[in-house]
């Protein structure tokens, strides 16, 4: 019998720890953001159509980068073009404008949010909406910094990082596989927290594919 002497290449332990800490930080940032989204959605005058129209002032059913920047300015939000670019590259399919559904994905963590039609949005709800938009932009910026820190290390490999979780090599990472790795580093994490992490990579699936993991972990250029 011929012996297989091929060497299995894996992440170094210090790289594993940095990866786990980075993912935990991304999860925590996204979880905080989701909590604020839920708080806003619980308001009786939460109206997605009015929020969308606030940026889509010409009723073109699309929001460009300039539309979003002007909308933020009218809300009194200090926004950087780099933050808007990060937002559009993550949520806009063609990276040029936000459709209504893409905008819903930005401000809601629900796959099927309740659509209310109200006459007027209260000052209190508008203040919460302003706070949410500001936090969304800041969260995108912070998550980008986490990705850049990982990418700065020449020894770090996203392919090996994926295989670190996908022990069975089936091409996806499940909730249980994420939990197993976190717990091996004495990090207790709930299903809800893991789902919050997964939502950074995909809105529709309960597991992360190789392609989604690579694109989700690569710093946005």
mmCIF file of N, CA and C in Angstrom, residues 123-191:
data_model
loop_
_atom_site.group_PDB
_atom_site.id
_atom_site.type_symbol
_atom_site.label_atom_id
_atom_site.label_comp_id
_atom_site.label_asym_id
_atom_site.label_seq_id
_atom_site.Cartn_x
_atom_site.Cartn_y
_atom_site.Cartn_z
ATOM 1 N N UNK A 123 -41.924 62.297 16.207
ATOM 2 C CA UNK A 123 -40.581 62.837 16.419
ATOM 3 C C UNK A 123 -39.709 61.796 17.115
ATOM 4 N N UNK A 124 -40.296 61.070 18.067
ATOM 5 C CA UNK A 124 -39.560 60.050 18.810
ATOM 6 C C UNK A 124 -39.075 58.929 17.887
ATOM 7 N N UNK A 125 -39.949 58.459 16.993
ATOM 8 C CA UNK A 125 -39.577 57.384 16.080
ATOM 9 C C UNK A 125 -38.546 57.860 15.061
ATOM 10 N N UNK A 126 -38.684 59.106 14.600
ATOM 11 C CA UNK A 126 -37.705 59.657 13.667
ATOM 12 C C UNK A 126 -36.334 59.755 14.323
ATOM 13 N N UNK A 127 -36.320 60.094 15.611
ATOM 14 C CA UNK A 127 -35.046 60.169 16.345
ATOM 15 C C UNK A 127 -34.400 58.787 16.419
ATOM 16 N N UNK A 128 -35.230 57.748 16.652
ATOM 17 C CA UNK A 128 -34.717 56.383 16.696
ATOM 18 C C UNK A 128 -34.215 55.943 15.315
ATOM 19 N N UNK A 129 -34.916 56.364 14.275
ATOM 20 C CA UNK A 129 -34.509 56.048 12.907
ATOM 21 C C UNK A 129 -33.156 56.688 12.599
ATOM 22 N N UNK A 130 -32.993 57.932 13.003
ATOM 23 C CA UNK A 130 -31.718 58.629 12.818
ATOM 24 C C UNK A 130 -30.592 57.896 13.550
ATOM 25 N N UNK A 131 -30.848 57.498 14.781
ATOM 26 C CA UNK A 131 -29.841 56.781 15.567
ATOM 27 C C UNK A 131 -29.477 55.451 14.909
ATOM 28 N N UNK A 132 -30.487 54.774 14.337
ATOM 29 C CA UNK A 132 -30.241 53.485 13.685
ATOM 30 C C UNK A 132 -29.359 53.661 12.454
ATOM 31 N N UNK A 133 -29.686 54.631 11.611
ATOM 32 C CA UNK A 133 -28.889 54.857 10.403
ATOM 33 C C UNK A 133 -27.442 55.158 10.771
ATOM 34 N N UNK A 134 -27.251 55.998 11.787
ATOM 35 C CA UNK A 134 -25.897 56.341 12.232
ATOM 36 C C UNK A 134 -25.151 55.105 12.728
ATOM 37 N N UNK A 135 -25.866 54.237 13.465
ATOM 38 C CA UNK A 135 -25.222 53.029 13.993
ATOM 39 C C UNK A 135 -24.928 52.028 12.879
ATOM 40 N N UNK A 136 -25.797 51.937 11.882
ATOM 41 C CA UNK A 136 -25.561 51.046 10.743
ATOM 42 C C UNK A 136 -24.260 51.431 10.045
ATOM 43 N N UNK A 137 -24.097 52.717 9.787
ATOM 44 C CA UNK A 137 -22.888 53.194 9.105
ATOM 45 C C UNK A 137 -21.641 52.939 9.947
ATOM 46 N N UNK A 138 -21.744 53.195 11.239
ATOM 47 C CA UNK A 138 -20.602 52.989 12.131
ATOM 48 C C UNK A 138 -20.257 51.503 12.247
ATOM 49 N N UNK A 139 -21.283 50.647 12.286
ATOM 50 C CA UNK A 139 -21.058 49.203 12.383
ATOM 51 C C UNK A 139 -20.361 48.670 11.141
ATOM 52 N N UNK A 140 -20.798 49.125 9.969
ATOM 53 C CA UNK A 140 -20.138 48.706 8.728
ATOM 54 C C UNK A 140 -18.666 49.090 8.750
ATOM 55 N N UNK A 141 -18.371 50.273 9.255
ATOM 56 C CA UNK A 141 -16.992 50.749 9.330
ATOM 57 C C UNK A 141 -16.171 49.898 10.305
ATOM 58 N N UNK A 142 -16.745 49.573 11.461
ATOM 59 C CA UNK A 142 -16.031 48.780 12.464
ATOM 60 C C UNK A 142 -15.787 47.357 11.986
ATOM 61 N N UNK A 143 -16.774 46.755 11.326
ATOM 62 C CA UNK A 143 -16.608 45.401 10.794
ATOM 63 C C UNK A 143 -15.523 45.381 9.721
ATOM 64 N N UNK A 144 -15.474 46.429 8.908
ATOM 65 C CA UNK A 144 -14.419 46.540 7.900
ATOM 66 C C UNK A 144 -13.042 46.568 8.552
ATOM 67 N N UNK A 145 -12.912 47.285 9.651
ATOM 68 C CA UNK A 145 -11.625 47.365 10.360
ATOM 69 C C UNK A 145 -11.207 46.003 10.914
ATOM 70 N N UNK A 146 -12.182 45.235 11.398
ATOM 71 C CA UNK A 146 -11.888 43.882 11.900
ATOM 72 C C UNK A 146 -11.339 43.018 10.761
ATOM 73 N N UNK A 147 -11.980 43.084 9.599
ATOM 74 C CA UNK A 147 -11.526 42.306 8.444
ATOM 75 C C UNK A 147 -10.120 42.730 8.009
ATOM 76 N N UNK A 148 -9.874 44.031 8.031
ATOM 77 C CA UNK A 148 -8.565 44.540 7.608
ATOM 78 C C UNK A 148 -7.459 44.080 8.551
ATOM 79 N N UNK A 149 -7.763 44.012 9.846
ATOM 80 C CA UNK A 149 -6.763 43.547 10.814
ATOM 81 C C UNK A 149 -6.344 42.108 10.514
ATOM 82 N N UNK A 150 -7.319 41.271 10.179
ATOM 83 C CA UNK A 150 -7.005 39.879 9.830
ATOM 84 C C UNK A 150 -6.191 39.805 8.544
ATOM 85 N N UNK A 151 -6.609 40.601 7.553
ATOM 86 C CA UNK A 151 -5.973 40.537 6.231
ATOM 87 C C UNK A 151 -4.542 41.076 6.247
ATOM 88 N N UNK A 152 -4.217 41.911 7.227
ATOM 89 C CA UNK A 152 -2.874 42.499 7.314
ATOM 90 C C UNK A 152 -1.800 41.438 7.565
ATOM 91 N N UNK A 153 -2.203 40.322 8.177
ATOM 92 C CA UNK A 153 -1.250 39.262 8.514
ATOM 93 C C UNK A 153 -1.016 38.374 7.297
ATOM 94 N N UNK A 154 0.210 38.353 6.820
ATOM 95 C CA UNK A 154 0.540 37.588 5.608
ATOM 96 C C UNK A 154 0.372 36.081 5.802
ATOM 97 N N UNK A 155 0.384 35.615 7.052
ATOM 98 C CA UNK A 155 0.248 34.180 7.324
ATOM 99 C C UNK A 155 -1.212 33.737 7.359
ATOM 100 N N UNK A 156 -2.127 34.707 7.392
ATOM 101 C CA UNK A 156 -3.542 34.349 7.523
ATOM 102 C C UNK A 156 -4.124 33.961 6.168
ATOM 103 N N UNK A 157 -4.873 32.868 6.139
ATOM 104 C CA UNK A 157 -5.494 32.377 4.906
ATOM 105 C C UNK A 157 -6.989 32.200 5.133
ATOM 106 N N UNK A 158 -7.812 32.831 4.299
ATOM 107 C CA UNK A 158 -9.266 32.689 4.428
ATOM 108 C C UNK A 158 -9.711 31.266 4.095
ATOM 109 N N UNK A 159 -9.003 30.620 3.158
ATOM 110 C CA UNK A 159 -9.350 29.232 2.812
ATOM 111 C C UNK A 159 -9.129 28.319 4.005
ATOM 112 N N UNK A 160 -8.006 28.478 4.688
ATOM 113 C CA UNK A 160 -7.733 27.666 5.873
ATOM 114 C C UNK A 160 -8.672 28.044 7.015
ATOM 115 N N UNK A 161 -9.044 29.317 7.065
ATOM 116 C CA UNK A 161 -9.989 29.771 8.090
ATOM 117 C C UNK A 161 -11.332 29.072 7.912
ATOM 118 N N UNK A 162 -11.760 28.935 6.660
ATOM 119 C CA UNK A 162 -13.027 28.244 6.390
ATOM 120 C C UNK A 162 -12.934 26.775 6.793
ATOM 121 N N UNK A 163 -11.834 26.132 6.434
ATOM 122 C CA UNK A 163 -11.656 24.717 6.759
ATOM 123 C C UNK A 163 -11.526 24.491 8.260
ATOM 124 N N UNK A 164 -11.079 25.509 8.978
ATOM 125 C CA UNK A 164 -10.987 25.429 10.436
ATOM 126 C C UNK A 164 -12.368 25.181 11.047
ATOM 127 N N UNK A 165 -13.408 25.736 10.427
ATOM 128 C CA UNK A 165 -14.786 25.516 10.891
ATOM 129 C C UNK A 165 -15.413 24.315 10.190
ATOM 130 N N UNK A 166 -15.181 24.196 8.897
ATOM 131 C CA UNK A 166 -15.787 23.121 8.094
ATOM 132 C C UNK A 166 -14.944 21.855 8.210
ATOM 133 N N UNK A 167 -14.982 21.254 9.387
ATOM 134 C CA UNK A 167 -14.132 20.088 9.666
ATOM 135 C C UNK A 167 -14.456 18.900 8.748
ATOM 136 N N UNK A 168 -15.726 18.755 8.363
ATOM 137 C CA UNK A 168 -16.134 17.625 7.528
ATOM 138 C C UNK A 168 -15.911 17.897 6.042
ATOM 139 N N UNK A 169 -15.507 19.122 5.710
ATOM 140 C CA UNK A 169 -15.205 19.505 4.332
ATOM 141 C C UNK A 169 -16.386 19.266 3.388
ATOM 142 N N UNK A 170 -17.550 19.762 3.800
ATOM 143 C CA UNK A 170 -18.744 19.639 2.959
ATOM 144 C C UNK A 170 -19.062 20.951 2.241
ATOM 145 N N UNK A 171 -18.279 21.984 2.508
ATOM 146 C CA UNK A 171 -18.474 23.248 1.786
ATOM 147 C C UNK A 171 -19.383 24.251 2.468
ATOM 148 N N UNK A 172 -19.814 23.943 3.706
ATOM 149 C CA UNK A 172 -20.643 24.885 4.459
ATOM 150 C C UNK A 172 -20.256 24.826 5.941
ATOM 151 N N UNK A 173 -20.588 25.917 6.652
ATOM 152 C CA UNK A 173 -20.395 25.964 8.107
ATOM 153 C C UNK A 173 -21.760 26.094 8.755
ATOM 154 N N UNK A 174 -22.080 25.172 9.647
ATOM 155 C CA UNK A 174 -23.385 25.175 10.308
ATOM 156 C C UNK A 174 -23.309 25.909 11.646
ATOM 157 N N UNK A 175 -24.480 26.121 12.249
ATOM 158 C CA UNK A 175 -24.553 26.732 13.575
ATOM 159 C C UNK A 175 -23.774 25.899 14.585
ATOM 160 N N UNK A 176 -23.933 24.572 14.527
ATOM 161 C CA UNK A 176 -23.238 23.682 15.471
ATOM 162 C C UNK A 176 -21.726 23.759 15.309
ATOM 163 N N UNK A 177 -21.253 23.889 14.077
ATOM 164 C CA UNK A 177 -19.811 23.971 13.843
ATOM 165 C C UNK A 177 -19.242 25.286 14.367
ATOM 166 N N UNK A 178 -19.992 26.377 14.192
ATOM 167 C CA UNK A 178 -19.557 27.653 14.774
ATOM 168 C C UNK A 178 -19.486 27.527 16.296
ATOM 169 N N UNK A 179 -20.546 26.958 16.896
ATOM 170 C CA UNK A 179 -20.601 26.837 18.353
ATOM 171 C C UNK A 179 -19.444 25.973 18.877
ATOM 172 N N UNK A 180 -19.168 24.869 18.199
ATOM 173 C CA UNK A 180 -18.104 23.961 18.641
ATOM 174 C C UNK A 180 -16.760 24.685 18.736
ATOM 175 N N UNK A 181 -16.470 25.512 17.728
ATOM 176 C CA UNK A 181 -15.195 26.238 17.727
ATOM 177 C C UNK A 181 -15.180 27.293 18.830
ATOM 178 N N UNK A 182 -16.250 28.056 18.963
ATOM 179 C CA UNK A 182 -16.296 29.081 20.008
ATOM 180 C C UNK A 182 -16.143 28.453 21.392
ATOM 181 N N UNK A 183 -16.833 27.345 21.615
ATOM 182 C CA UNK A 183 -16.768 26.701 22.928
ATOM 183 C C UNK A 183 -15.377 26.111 23.195
ATOM 184 N N UNK A 184 -14.656 25.731 22.150
ATOM 185 C CA UNK A 184 -13.296 25.232 22.341
ATOM 186 C C UNK A 184 -12.369 26.333 22.845
ATOM 187 N N UNK A 185 -12.801 27.583 22.656
ATOM 188 C CA UNK A 185 -12.070 28.735 23.187
ATOM 189 C C UNK A 185 -12.774 29.320 24.414
ATOM 190 N N UNK A 186 -13.611 28.493 25.040
ATOM 191 C CA UNK A 186 -14.331 28.874 26.263
ATOM 192 C C UNK A 186 -15.223 30.097 26.069
ATOM 193 N N UNK A 187 -15.786 30.209 24.876
ATOM 194 C CA UNK A 187 -16.749 31.282 24.592
ATOM 195 C C UNK A 187 -18.124 30.647 24.467
ATOM 196 N N UNK A 188 -18.978 30.942 25.425
ATOM 197 C CA UNK A 188 -20.349 30.433 25.374
ATOM 198 C C UNK A 188 -21.180 31.353 24.478
ATOM 199 N N UNK A 189 -21.845 30.775 23.496
ATOM 200 C CA UNK A 189 -22.561 31.573 22.512
ATOM 201 C C UNK A 189 -23.908 30.921 22.207
ATOM 202 N N UNK A 190 -24.947 31.714 22.078
ATOM 203 C CA UNK A 190 -26.298 31.197 21.842
ATOM 204 C C UNK A 190 -26.561 31.033 20.342
ATOM 205 N N UNK A 191 -27.614 30.281 20.021
ATOM 206 C CA UNK A 191 -28.014 30.134 18.620
ATOM 207 C C UNK A 191 -28.330 31.490 18.003
#
